[in-house]
Coordinates of C-alpha atoms in Angstrom, one line a residue:
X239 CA 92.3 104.7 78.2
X240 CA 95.0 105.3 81.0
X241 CA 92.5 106.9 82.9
X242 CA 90.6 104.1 82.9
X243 CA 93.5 101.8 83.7
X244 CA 94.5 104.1 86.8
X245 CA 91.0 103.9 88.0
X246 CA 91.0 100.1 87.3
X247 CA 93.5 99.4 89.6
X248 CA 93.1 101.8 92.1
X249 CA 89.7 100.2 92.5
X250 CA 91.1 96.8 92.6
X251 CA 93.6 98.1 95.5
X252 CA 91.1 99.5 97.4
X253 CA 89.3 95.8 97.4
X254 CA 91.9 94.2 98.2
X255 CA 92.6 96.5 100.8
X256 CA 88.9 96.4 101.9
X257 CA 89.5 92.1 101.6
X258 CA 93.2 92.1 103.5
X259 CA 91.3 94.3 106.3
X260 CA 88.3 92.2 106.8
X261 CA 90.8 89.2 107.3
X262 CA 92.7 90.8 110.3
X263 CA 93.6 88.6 113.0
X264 CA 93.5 89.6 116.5
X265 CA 95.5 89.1 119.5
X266 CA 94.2 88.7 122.9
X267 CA 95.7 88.9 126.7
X268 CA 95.6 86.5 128.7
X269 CA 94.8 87.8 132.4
X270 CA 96.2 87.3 135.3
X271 CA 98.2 84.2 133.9
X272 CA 101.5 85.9 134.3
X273 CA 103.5 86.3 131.2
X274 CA 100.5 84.5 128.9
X275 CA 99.3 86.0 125.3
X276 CA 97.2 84.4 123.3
X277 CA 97.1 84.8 119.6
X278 CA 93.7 84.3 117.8
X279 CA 93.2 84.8 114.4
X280 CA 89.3 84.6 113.9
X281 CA 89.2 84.9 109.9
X282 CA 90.7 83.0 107.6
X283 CA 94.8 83.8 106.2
X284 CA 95.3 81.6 103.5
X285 CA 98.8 80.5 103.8
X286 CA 100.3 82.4 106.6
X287 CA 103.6 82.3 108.5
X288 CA 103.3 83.2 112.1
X289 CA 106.8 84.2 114.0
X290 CA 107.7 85.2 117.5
X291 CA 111.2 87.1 117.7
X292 CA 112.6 89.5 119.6
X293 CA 114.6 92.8 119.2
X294 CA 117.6 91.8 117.3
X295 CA 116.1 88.9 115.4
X296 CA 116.5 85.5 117.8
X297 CA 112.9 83.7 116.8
X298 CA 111.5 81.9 119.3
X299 CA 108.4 80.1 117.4
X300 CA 107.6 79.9 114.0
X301 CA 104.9 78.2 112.4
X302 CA 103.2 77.9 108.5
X303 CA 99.4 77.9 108.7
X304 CA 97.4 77.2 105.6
X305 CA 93.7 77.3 105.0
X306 CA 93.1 77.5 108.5
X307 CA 89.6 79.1 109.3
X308 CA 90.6 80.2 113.3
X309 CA 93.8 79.3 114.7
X310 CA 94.9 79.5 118.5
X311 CA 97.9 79.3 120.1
X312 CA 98.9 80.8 123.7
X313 CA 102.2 81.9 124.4
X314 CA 104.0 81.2 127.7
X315 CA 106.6 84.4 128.0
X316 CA 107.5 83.6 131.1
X317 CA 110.8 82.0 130.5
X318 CA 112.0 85.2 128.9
X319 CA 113.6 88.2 130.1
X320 CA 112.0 91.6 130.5
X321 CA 112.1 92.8 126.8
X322 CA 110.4 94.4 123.7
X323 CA 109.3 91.2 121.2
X324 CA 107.3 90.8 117.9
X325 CA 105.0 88.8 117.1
X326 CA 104.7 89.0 113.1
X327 CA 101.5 87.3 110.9
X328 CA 102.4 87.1 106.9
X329 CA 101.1 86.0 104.0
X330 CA 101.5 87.0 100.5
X331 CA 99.2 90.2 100.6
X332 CA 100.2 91.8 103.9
X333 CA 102.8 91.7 107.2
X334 CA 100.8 92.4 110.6
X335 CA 103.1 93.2 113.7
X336 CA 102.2 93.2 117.0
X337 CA 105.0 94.8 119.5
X338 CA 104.6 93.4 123.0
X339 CA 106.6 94.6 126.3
X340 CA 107.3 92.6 128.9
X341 CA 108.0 94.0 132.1
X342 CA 108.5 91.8 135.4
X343 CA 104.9 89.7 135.7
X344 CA 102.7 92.4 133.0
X345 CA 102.3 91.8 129.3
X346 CA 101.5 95.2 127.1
X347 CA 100.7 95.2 123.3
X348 CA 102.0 98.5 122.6
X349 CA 101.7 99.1 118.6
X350 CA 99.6 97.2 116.0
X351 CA 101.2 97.7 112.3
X352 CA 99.9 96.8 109.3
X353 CA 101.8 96.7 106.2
X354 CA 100.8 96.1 102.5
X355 CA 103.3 94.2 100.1
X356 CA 103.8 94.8 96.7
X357 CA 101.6 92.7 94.0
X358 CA 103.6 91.3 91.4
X359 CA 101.5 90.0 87.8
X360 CA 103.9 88.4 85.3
X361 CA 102.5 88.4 82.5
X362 CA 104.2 87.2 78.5
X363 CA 107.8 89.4 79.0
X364 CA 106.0 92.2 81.3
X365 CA 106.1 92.5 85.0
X366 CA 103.0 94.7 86.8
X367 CA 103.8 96.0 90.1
X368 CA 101.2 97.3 92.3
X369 CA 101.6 98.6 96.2
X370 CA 99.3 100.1 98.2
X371 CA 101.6 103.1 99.5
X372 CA 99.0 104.6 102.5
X373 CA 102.3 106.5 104.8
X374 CA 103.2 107.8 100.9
X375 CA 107.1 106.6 101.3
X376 CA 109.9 106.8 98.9
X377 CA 109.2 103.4 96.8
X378 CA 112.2 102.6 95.0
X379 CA 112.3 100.1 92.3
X380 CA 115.3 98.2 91.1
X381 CA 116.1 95.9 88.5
X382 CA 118.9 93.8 88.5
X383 CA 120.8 91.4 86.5
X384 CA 123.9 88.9 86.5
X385 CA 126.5 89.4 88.8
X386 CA 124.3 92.1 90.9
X387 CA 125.1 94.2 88.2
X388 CA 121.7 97.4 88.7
X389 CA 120.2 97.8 84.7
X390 CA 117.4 100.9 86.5
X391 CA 116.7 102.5 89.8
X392 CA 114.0 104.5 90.3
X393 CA 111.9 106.0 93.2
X394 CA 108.6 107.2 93.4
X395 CA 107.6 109.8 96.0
X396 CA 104.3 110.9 97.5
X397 CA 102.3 108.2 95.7
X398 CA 99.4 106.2 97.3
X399 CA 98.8 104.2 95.0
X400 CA 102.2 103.0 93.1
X401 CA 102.2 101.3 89.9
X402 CA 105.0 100.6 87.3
X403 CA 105.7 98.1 84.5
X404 CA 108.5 96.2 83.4
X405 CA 109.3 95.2 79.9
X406 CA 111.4 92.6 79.0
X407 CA 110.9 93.1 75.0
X408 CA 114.1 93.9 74.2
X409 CA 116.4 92.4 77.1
X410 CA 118.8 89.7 76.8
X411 CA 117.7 86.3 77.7
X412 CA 118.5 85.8 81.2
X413 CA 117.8 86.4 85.3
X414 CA 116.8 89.4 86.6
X415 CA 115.3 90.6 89.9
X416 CA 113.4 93.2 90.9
X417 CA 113.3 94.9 93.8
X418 CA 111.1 97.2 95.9
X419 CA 111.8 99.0 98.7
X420 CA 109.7 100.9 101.1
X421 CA 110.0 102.3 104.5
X422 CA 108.6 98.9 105.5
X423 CA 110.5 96.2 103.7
X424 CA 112.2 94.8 100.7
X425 CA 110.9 92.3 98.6
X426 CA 112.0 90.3 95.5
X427 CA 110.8 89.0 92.2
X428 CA 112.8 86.8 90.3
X429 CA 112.2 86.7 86.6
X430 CA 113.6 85.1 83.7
X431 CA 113.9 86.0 80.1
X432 CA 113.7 83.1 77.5

């Protein structure tokens, strides 16, 4: 019966994988406009936040898209200085990051990333966690209570596929959050005990 589980929800993973990928938006130069990029996103992102920012965190657009089937927007750089900046495309699923140079009058996308967030199912006083863990990173999981006070730390190693479950049978009625951490981010889950 595990092994069927396992091979349940690696399956599942991989869909969404294959589903997350299909849905990748693409960004296109704008030629000999000067500083000019222009984001497309050709596929649908349901509910997506779209951010540019640059190297220590200043954001400089910022925009929530939702059930949006294409989306355009060009970017005039040319008002900034010569710089590395980011332009980031989230929804609940995924993070893509684009890292684009700018360098007197030329405009170079120099790294596409891709990064898969954790899927969180609540379920009646269990919490399923599910990451997609392709660079195999150290995934560490917290769970923490009132007044920041850590009830379990763990971390998983080597692991494509990470999985783990949370029981709240026999806690104490109350606020927890979990956390999980990955070489690419940190994210929350906030759940309470009745």
């Amino acid at each position: 019966m595990k092994k069927v589980m396992k091979l349940t929800t690696v399956i599942a993973l991989m869909f969404v994988a294959a589903i997350s990928k299909a849905s990748t938006p693409t960004l296109n130069l704008t030629s000999n406009s000067g500083k000019k990029v222009t984001f497309t996103m050709k596929t649908p992102m349901k509910d997506a936040t779209i951010i540019l920012s640059d190297e220590v965190g200043n954001e400089f657009f910022t925009e929530h898209i939702s059930n949006q089937l294409t989306y355009s927007k060009r970017f005039d750089l040319s008002q900034l200085e010569n710089g590395r900046f980011f332009l980031k495309v989230e929804n609940a699923l995924k993070k893509v990051i684009y890292t684009i140079d700018l360098n007197d009058d030329a405009v170079t996308i120099d790294e596409f990333k891709e990064v898969a967030k954790p899927v969180f199912k609540n379920t009646d006083k269990k919490l399923f966690v599910n990451l997609l863990n392709l660079d195999k990173t150290p995934v560490q999981f917290k769970v923490i209570g009132s007044n920041d006070h850590v009830l379990f730390k763990e971390t998983i190693t080597n692991e494509i596929v990470v999985e783990k479950v949370f029981s709240f049978d026999t806690i104490y009625k109350g606020s927890y959050t979990i956390v999980v951490s990955n070489g690419t981010g940190t994210y929350y889950k906030n759940v309470v005990v009745k």
